[in-house]
Short mmCIF file of C-alpha atoms in Angstrom, two decimals:
data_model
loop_
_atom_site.label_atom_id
_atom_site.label_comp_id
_atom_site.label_asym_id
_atom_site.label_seq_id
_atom_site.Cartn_x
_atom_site.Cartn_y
_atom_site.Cartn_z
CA UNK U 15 105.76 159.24 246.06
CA UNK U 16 108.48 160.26 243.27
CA UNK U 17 109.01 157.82 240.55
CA UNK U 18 110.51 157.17 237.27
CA UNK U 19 108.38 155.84 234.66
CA UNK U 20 110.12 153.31 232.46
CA UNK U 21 110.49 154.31 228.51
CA UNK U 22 109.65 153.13 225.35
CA UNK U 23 112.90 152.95 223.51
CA UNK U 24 111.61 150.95 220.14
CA UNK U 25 108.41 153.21 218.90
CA UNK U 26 107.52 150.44 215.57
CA UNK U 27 107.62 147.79 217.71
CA UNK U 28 105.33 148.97 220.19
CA UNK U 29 102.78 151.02 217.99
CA UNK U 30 100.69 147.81 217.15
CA UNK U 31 100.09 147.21 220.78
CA UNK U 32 99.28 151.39 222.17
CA UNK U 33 96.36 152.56 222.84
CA UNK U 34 94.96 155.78 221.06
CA UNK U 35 94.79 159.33 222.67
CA UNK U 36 91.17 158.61 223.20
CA UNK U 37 91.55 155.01 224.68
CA UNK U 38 94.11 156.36 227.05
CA UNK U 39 92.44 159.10 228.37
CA UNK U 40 88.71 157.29 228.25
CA UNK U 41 86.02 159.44 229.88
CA UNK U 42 88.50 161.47 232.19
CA UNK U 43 89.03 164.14 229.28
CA UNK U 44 85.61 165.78 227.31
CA UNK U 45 84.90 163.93 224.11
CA UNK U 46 84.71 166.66 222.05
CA UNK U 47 88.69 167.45 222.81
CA UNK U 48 89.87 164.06 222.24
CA UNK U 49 87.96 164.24 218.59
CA UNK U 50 89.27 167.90 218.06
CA UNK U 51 92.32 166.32 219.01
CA UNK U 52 92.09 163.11 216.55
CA UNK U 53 91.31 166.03 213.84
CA UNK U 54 94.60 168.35 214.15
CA UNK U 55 96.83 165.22 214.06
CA UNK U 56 97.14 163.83 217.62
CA UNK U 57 95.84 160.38 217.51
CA UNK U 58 98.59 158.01 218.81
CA UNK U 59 100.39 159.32 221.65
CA UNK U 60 103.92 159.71 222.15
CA UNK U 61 106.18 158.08 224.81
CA UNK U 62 105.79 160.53 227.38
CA UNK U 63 102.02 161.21 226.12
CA UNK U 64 101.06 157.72 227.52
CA UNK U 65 103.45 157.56 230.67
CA UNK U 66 102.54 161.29 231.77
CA UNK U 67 98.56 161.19 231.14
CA UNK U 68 97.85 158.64 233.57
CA UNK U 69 99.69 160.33 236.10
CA UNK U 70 98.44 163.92 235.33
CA UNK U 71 94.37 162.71 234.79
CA UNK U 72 94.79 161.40 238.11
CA UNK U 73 95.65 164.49 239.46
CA UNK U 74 98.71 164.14 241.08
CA UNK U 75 101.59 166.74 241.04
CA UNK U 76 103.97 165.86 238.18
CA UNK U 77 107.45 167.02 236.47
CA UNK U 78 107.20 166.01 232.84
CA UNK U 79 110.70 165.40 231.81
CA UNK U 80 111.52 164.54 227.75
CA UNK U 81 113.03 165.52 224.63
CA UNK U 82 112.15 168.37 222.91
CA UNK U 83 109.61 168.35 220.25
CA UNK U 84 107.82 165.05 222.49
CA UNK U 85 104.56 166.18 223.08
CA UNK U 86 104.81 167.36 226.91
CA UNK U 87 102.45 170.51 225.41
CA UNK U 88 99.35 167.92 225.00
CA UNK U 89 100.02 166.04 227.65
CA UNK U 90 99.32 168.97 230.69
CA UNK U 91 96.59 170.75 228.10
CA UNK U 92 94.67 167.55 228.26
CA UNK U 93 95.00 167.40 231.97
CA UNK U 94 93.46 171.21 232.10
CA UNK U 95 90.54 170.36 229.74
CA UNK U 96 89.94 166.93 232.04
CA UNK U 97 89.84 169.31 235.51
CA UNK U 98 88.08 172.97 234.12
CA UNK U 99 84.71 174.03 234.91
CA UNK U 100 83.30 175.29 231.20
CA UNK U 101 79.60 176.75 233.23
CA UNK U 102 82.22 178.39 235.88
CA UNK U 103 83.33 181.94 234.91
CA UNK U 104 86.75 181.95 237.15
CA UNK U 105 90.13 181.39 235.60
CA UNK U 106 90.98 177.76 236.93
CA UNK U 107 94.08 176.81 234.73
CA UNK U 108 97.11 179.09 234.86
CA UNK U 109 99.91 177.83 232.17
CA UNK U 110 102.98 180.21 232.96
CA UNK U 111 105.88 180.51 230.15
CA UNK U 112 108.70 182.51 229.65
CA UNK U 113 108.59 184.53 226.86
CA UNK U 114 105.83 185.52 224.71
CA UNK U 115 106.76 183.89 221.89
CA UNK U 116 106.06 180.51 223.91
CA UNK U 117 102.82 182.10 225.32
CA UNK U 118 101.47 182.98 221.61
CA UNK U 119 102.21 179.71 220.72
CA UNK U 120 100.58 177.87 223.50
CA UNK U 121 97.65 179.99 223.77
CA UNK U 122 97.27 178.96 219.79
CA UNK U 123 97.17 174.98 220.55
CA UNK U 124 94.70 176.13 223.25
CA UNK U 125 91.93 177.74 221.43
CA UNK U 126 92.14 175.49 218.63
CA UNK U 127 91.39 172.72 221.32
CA UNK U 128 88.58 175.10 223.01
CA UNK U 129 86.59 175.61 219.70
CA UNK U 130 85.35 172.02 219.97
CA UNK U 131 82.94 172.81 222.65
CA UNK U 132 79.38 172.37 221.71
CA UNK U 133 77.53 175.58 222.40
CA UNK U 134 75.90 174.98 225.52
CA UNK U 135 79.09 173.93 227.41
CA UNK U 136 80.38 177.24 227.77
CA UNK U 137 79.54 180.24 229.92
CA UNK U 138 76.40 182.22 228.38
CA UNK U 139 76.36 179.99 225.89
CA UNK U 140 79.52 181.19 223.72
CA UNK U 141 80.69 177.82 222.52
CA UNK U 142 83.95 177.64 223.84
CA UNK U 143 86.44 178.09 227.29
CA UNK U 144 87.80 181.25 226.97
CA UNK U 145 91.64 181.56 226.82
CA UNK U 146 93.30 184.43 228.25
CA UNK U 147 97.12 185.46 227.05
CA UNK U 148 98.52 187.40 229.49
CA UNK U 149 102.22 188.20 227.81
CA UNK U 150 104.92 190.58 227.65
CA UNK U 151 103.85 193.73 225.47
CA UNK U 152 100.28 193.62 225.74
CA UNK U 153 97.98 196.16 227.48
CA UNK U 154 96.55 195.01 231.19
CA UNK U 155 94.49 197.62 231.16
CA UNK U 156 92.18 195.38 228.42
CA UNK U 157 92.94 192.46 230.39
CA UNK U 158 91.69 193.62 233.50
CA UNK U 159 88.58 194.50 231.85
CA UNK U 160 88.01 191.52 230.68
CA UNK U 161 89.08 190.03 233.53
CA UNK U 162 86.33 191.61 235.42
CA UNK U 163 83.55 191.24 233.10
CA UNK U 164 84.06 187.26 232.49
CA UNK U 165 87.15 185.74 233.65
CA UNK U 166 88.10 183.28 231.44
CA UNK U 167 88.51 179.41 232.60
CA UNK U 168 92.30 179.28 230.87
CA UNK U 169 94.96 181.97 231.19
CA UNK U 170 98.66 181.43 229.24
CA UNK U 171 100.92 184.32 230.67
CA UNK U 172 104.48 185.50 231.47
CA UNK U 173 105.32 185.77 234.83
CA UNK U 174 105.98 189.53 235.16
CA UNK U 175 102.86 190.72 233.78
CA UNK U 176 100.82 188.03 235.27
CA UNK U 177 102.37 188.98 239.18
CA UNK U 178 101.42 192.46 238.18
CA UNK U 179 97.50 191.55 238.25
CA UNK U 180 98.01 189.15 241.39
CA UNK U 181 99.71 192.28 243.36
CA UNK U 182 97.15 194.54 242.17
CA UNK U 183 94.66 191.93 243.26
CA UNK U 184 93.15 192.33 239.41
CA UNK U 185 93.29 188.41 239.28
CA UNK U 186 91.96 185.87 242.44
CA UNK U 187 94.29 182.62 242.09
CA UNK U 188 91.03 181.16 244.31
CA UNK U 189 89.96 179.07 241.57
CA UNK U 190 93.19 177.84 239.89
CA UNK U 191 92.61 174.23 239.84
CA UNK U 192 95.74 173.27 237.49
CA UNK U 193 99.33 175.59 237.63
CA UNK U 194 101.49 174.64 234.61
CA UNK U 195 104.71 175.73 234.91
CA UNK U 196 106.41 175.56 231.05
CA UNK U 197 110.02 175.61 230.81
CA UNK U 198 110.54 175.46 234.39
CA UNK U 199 114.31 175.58 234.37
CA UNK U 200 114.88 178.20 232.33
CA UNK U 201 112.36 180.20 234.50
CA UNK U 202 114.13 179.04 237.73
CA UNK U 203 117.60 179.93 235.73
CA UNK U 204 116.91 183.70 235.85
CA UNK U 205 116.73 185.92 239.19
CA UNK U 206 114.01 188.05 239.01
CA UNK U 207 112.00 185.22 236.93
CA UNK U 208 113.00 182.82 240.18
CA UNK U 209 112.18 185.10 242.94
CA UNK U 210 108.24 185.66 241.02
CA UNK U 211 108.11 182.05 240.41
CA UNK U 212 108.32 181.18 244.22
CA UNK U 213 105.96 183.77 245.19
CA UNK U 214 103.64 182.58 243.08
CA UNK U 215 104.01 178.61 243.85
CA UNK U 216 104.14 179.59 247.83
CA UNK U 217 102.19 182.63 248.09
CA UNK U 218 99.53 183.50 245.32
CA UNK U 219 98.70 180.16 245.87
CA UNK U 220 98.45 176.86 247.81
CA UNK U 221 99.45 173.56 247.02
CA UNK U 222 96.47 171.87 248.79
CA UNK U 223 94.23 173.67 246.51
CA UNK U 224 95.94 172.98 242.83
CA UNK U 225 97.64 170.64 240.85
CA UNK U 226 100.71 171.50 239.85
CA UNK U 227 102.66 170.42 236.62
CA UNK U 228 106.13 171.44 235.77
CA UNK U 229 107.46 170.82 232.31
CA UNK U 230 110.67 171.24 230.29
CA UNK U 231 113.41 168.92 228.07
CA UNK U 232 116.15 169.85 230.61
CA UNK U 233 116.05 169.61 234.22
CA UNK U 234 119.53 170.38 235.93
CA UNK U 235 119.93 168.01 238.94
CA UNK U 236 117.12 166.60 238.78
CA UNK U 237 116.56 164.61 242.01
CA UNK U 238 117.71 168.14 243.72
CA UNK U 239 115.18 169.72 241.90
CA UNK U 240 112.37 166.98 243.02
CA UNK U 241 113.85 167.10 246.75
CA UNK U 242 113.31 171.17 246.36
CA UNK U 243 109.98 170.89 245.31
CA UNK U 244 108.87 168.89 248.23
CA UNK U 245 110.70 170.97 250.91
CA UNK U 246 110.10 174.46 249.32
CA UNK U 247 106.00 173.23 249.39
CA UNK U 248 105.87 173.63 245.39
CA UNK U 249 104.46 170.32 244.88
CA UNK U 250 103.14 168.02 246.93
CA UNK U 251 104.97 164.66 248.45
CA UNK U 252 103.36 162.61 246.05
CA UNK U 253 104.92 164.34 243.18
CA UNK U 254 105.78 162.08 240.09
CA UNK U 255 108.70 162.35 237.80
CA UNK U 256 107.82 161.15 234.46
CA UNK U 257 111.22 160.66 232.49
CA UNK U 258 111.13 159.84 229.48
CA UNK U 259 114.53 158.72 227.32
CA UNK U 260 116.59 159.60 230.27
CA UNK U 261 120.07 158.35 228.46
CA UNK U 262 119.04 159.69 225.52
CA UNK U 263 118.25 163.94 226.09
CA UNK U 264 118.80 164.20 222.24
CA UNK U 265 116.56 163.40 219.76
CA UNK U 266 118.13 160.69 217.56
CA UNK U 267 117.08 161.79 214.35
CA UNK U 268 119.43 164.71 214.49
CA UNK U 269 122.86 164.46 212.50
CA UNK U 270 125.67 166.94 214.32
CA UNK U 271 128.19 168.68 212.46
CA UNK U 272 130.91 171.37 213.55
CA UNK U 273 133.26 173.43 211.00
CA UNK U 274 136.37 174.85 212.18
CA UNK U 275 136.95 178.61 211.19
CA UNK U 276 139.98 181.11 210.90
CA UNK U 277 139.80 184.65 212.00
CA UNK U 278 137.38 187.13 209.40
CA UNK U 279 135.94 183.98 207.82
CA UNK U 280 133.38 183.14 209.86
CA UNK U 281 130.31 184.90 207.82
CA UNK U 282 131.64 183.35 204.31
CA UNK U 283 131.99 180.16 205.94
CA UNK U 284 128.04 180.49 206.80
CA UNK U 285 127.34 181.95 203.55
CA UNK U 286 129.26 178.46 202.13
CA UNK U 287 126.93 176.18 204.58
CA UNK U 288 123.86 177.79 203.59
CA UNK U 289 124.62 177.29 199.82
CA UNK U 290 125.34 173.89 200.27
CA UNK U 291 122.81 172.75 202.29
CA UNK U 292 120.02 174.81 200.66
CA UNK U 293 117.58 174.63 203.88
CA UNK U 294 113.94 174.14 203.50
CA UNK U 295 113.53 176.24 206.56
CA UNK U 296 116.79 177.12 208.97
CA UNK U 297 117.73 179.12 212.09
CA UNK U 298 121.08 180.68 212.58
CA UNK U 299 121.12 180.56 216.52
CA UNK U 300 123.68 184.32 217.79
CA UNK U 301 124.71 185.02 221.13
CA UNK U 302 123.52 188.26 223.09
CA UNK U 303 125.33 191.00 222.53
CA UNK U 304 128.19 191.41 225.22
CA UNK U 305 128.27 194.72 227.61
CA UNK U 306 131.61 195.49 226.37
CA UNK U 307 130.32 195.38 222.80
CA UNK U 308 127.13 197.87 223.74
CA UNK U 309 129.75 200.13 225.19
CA UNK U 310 132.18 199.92 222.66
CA UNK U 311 128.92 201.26 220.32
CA UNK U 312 129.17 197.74 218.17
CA UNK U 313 126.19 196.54 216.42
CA UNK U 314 124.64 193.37 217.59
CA UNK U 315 126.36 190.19 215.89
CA UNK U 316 122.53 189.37 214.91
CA UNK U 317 122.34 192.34 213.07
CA UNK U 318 125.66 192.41 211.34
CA UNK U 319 124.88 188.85 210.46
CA UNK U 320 121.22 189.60 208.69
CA UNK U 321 122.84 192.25 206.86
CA UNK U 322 125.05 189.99 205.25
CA UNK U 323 123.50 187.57 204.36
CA UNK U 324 120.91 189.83 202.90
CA UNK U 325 123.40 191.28 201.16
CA UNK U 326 124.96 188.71 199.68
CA UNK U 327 121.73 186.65 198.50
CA UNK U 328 120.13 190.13 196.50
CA UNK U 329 123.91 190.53 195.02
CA UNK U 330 123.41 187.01 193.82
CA UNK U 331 119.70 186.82 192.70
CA UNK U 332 119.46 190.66 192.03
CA UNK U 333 116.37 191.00 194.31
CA UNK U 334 115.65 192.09 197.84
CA UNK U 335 116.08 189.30 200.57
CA UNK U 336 114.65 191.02 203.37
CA UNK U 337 111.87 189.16 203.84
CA UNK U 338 113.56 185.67 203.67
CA UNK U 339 116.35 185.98 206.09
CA UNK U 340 114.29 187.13 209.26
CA UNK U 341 115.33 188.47 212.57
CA UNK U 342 114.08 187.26 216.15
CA UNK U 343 115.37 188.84 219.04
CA UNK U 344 114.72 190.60 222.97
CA UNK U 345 115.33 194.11 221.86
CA UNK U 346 113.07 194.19 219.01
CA UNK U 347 109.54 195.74 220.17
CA UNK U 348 106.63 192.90 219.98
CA UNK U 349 104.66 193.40 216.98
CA UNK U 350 108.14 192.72 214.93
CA UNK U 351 108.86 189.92 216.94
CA UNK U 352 105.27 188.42 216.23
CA UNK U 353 105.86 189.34 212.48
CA UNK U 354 109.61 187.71 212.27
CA UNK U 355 107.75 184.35 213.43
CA UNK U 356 104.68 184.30 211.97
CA UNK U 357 106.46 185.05 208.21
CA UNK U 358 108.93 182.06 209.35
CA UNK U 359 105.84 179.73 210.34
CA UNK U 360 104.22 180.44 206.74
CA UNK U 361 107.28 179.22 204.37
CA UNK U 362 110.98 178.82 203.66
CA UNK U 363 112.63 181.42 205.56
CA UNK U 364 116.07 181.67 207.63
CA UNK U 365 115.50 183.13 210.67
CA UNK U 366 118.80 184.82 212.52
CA UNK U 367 117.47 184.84 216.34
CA UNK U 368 119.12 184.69 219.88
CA UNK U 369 118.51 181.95 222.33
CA UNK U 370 114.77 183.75 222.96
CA UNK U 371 113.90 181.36 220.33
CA UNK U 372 115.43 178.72 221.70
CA UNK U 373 112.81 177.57 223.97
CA UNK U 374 109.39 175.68 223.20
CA UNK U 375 108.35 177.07 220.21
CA UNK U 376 107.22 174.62 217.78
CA UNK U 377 108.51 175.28 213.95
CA UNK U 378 108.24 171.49 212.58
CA UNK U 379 109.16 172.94 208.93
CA UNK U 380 113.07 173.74 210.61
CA UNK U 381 115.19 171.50 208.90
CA UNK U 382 118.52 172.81 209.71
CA UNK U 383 120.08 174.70 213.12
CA UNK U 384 123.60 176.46 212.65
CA UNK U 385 125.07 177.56 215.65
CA UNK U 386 126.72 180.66 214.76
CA UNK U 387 128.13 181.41 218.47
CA UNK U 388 128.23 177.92 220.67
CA UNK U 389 126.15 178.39 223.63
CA UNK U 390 126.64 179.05 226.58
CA UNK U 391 125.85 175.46 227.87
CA UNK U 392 125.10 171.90 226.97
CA UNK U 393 121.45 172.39 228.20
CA UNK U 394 121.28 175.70 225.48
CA UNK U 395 122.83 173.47 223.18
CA UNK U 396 119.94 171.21 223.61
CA UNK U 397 117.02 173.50 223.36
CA UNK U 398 118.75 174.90 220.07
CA UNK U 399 118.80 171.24 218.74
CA UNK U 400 115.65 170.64 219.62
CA UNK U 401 113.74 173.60 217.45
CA UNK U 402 114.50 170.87 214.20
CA UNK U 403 113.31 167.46 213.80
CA UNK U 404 110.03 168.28 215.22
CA UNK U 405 107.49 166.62 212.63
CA UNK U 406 105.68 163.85 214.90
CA UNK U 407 106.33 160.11 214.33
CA UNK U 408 108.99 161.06 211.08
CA UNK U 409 112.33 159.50 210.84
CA UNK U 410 113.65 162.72 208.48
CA UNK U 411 116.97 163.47 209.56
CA UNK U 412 118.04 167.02 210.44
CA UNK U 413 121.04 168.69 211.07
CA UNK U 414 122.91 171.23 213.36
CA UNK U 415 125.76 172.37 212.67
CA UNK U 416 128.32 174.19 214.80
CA UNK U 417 131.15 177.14 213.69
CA UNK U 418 134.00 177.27 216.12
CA UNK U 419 137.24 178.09 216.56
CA UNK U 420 140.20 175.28 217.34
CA UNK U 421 140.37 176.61 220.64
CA UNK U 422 136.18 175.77 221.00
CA UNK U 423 136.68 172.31 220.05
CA UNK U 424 137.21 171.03 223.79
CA UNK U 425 134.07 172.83 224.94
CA UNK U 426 131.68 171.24 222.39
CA UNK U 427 133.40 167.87 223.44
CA UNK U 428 132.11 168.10 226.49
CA UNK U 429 128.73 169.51 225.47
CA UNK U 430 129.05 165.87 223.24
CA UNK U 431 129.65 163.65 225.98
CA UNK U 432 127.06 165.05 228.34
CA UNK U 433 124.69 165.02 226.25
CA UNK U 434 125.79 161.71 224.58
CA UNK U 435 125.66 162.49 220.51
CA UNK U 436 128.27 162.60 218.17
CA UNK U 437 130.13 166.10 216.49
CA UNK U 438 131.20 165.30 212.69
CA UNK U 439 133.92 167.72 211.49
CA UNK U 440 132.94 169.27 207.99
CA UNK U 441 135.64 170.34 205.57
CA UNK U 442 134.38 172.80 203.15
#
């Protein structure tokens, strides 16, 4: 069975009339996790929130399909908390991402939902579900320890290093009970990622013995991608599609803006946005560096970007701007990356970063994107969108804003029309 769930396209006029978190999910989810819920914020639930729970407390197979920033996170969590074991020492919920800097962030919402067990729910009495992150750049050797002393019920983890334990046979997928799969296209959209994926969904385990969930803002053909799942035995037949504001893949509270540049202007032009717009919090979104550029010996455009605008900020204030503008990218070893995002998470910073931040993470305080490089497609386009206007229920606007050159105009036309929003041209 594969159905669309119909939307909720006016929020004000239906909020009188929906049913709370805790009325939705009734006695299917612990208690103590709908209240721990209540306290960190979630108390009404969003659009896809109240068509996706049903399905996913039910347990059928489901591909949660909405905007960015909707609340798909909650939605699957809730369905893990509903289905774990907390007196069973076995890992029974698997939530893969891809990168670590979605894993971190997950793993967070996680434990902060864990901590409400009372303290004889848990194995030897600890007082919560222990949550395993299994990401790029941390040590297996500790996690196989661990592993074998006291599983734990919930394990967040990138699909290279968690394949690694499966191979080695460090991890038993025998008692996986729930398989989230976050981000699913952009997993599916790289090679190696791919080939992992469907070893894991076909091989590690078995589809008669899980549930599976797939979740992400963008799925590329998706009825192909439904028909797939069904013949490739990832899901089951009776998968559901939830879709939530299929005509509408970008969030409506963001204002888009595009400024035309001339050759060897393009960093003053940035410098001129920034000043104007004064961000409380913004993210200056750079393309990879090319192969001919890492041959040719160039510096990354991130780089050569952070400098200046370091630069130019200390020339201006007479103090050292390292710590405000921020850099996020794959090169970078971990523990910088981890510092780059928690300093951005803490106040106003502008963060210069490469489509790995693209993806998932959750920085509600980003006010303003600015597309230094267009991306590569409309669907990058939207995950770069969708890091701003993030704050739950709020009708602030927020803005992206895209440099190009005349001869770029045509391609974020197109990026406009198939995602259906509307590019402003800004004369400075």
């Amino acid at each position: 069975r594969i159905e669309t769930l119909p939307n909720e396209n006016d929020y004000e006029a239906h909020k009188s009339q929906r049913k709370t978190l805790s009325e939705l999910c009734g006695t299917a989810v612990p208690h103590f996790i709908l209240q721990r819920a209540e306290e960190v914020g979630f108390v009404v639930p969003t659009d896809v929130q109240e068509q996706a729970l049903p399905v996913v407390l039910s347990g059928l197979d489901c591909i949660i399909h909405s905007q960015t920033g909707s609340g798909k996170t909650l939605a699957y969590l809730l369905a893990i908390f509903a289905a774990i074991d907390a007196h069973r020492t076995a890992v029974q919920a698997l939530i893969v991402v891809p990168t670590r800097e979605l894993g971190m962030q997950v793993t967070k919402v996680v434990r902060v939902l864990a901590a409400s067990y009372p303290k004889n729910a848990g194995p030897r009495n600890k007082g919560s579900v222990n949550v395993m992150a299994l990401l790029d750049g941390g040590t297996l050797r500790r996690q196989k320890i661990w592993l074998k002393a006291e599983a734990p019920q919930i394990m967040v983890a990138t699909l290279s290093c968690l394949c690694q334990l499966l191979e080695k046979e460090s991890l038993k997928p025998d008692a996986i009970k729930v398989l989230v799969i976050d981000e699913v296209d952009s997993i599916f959209g790289a090679a190696k990622q791919t080939y992992l994926l469907r070893k894991l969904l076909t091989s590690y385990t078995s589809i008669n013995n899980r549930q599976t969930i797939f979740a992400s803002a963008s799925i590329p053909q998706h009825r192909q991608f439904i028909d797939n799942c069904i013949q490739q035995k990832w899901t089951k037949r009776d998968v559901v599609h939830v879709h939530v504001h299929p005509i509408e893949p970008m969030p409506s509270r963001l204002s888009h803006r595009y400024v035309t540049y001339q050759k060897n202007e393009k960093l003053d032009i940035l410098v001129s946005l920034l000043q104007v717009d004064m961000p409380k919090s913004g993210i200056i979104f750079v393309n990879e560096q090319s192969e001919k550029s890492k041959k040719a010996g160039l510096p990354p455009t991130t780089n050569a970007v952070t400098e200046h605008l370091r630069q130019f900020y200390s020339k201006q204030c007479g103090k050292s701007y390292d710590s405000e503008i921020l850099l996020l990218e794959e090169n970078m070893n971990f523990n910088a990356r981890t510092a780059s995002l928690s300093e951005v998470r803490q106040g106003r910073h502008i963060l210069v970063a490469t489509d790995i931040a693209a993806r998932g993470l959750d920085l509600p305080e980003t006010s303003h994107i600015y597309n230094f490089d267009l991306p590569k497609s409309a669907t990058d386009y939207l995950h770069r969108a969708g890091r701003t206007g993030r704050k739950p229920f709020s009708d602030e606007k927020s803005m992206v804003t895209n440099l190009i050159t005349t001869n770029e105009r045509f391609v974020l036309e197109r990026m406009e029309n198939e995602l259906s929003f509307i590019c402003q041209e800004l004369t400075l």
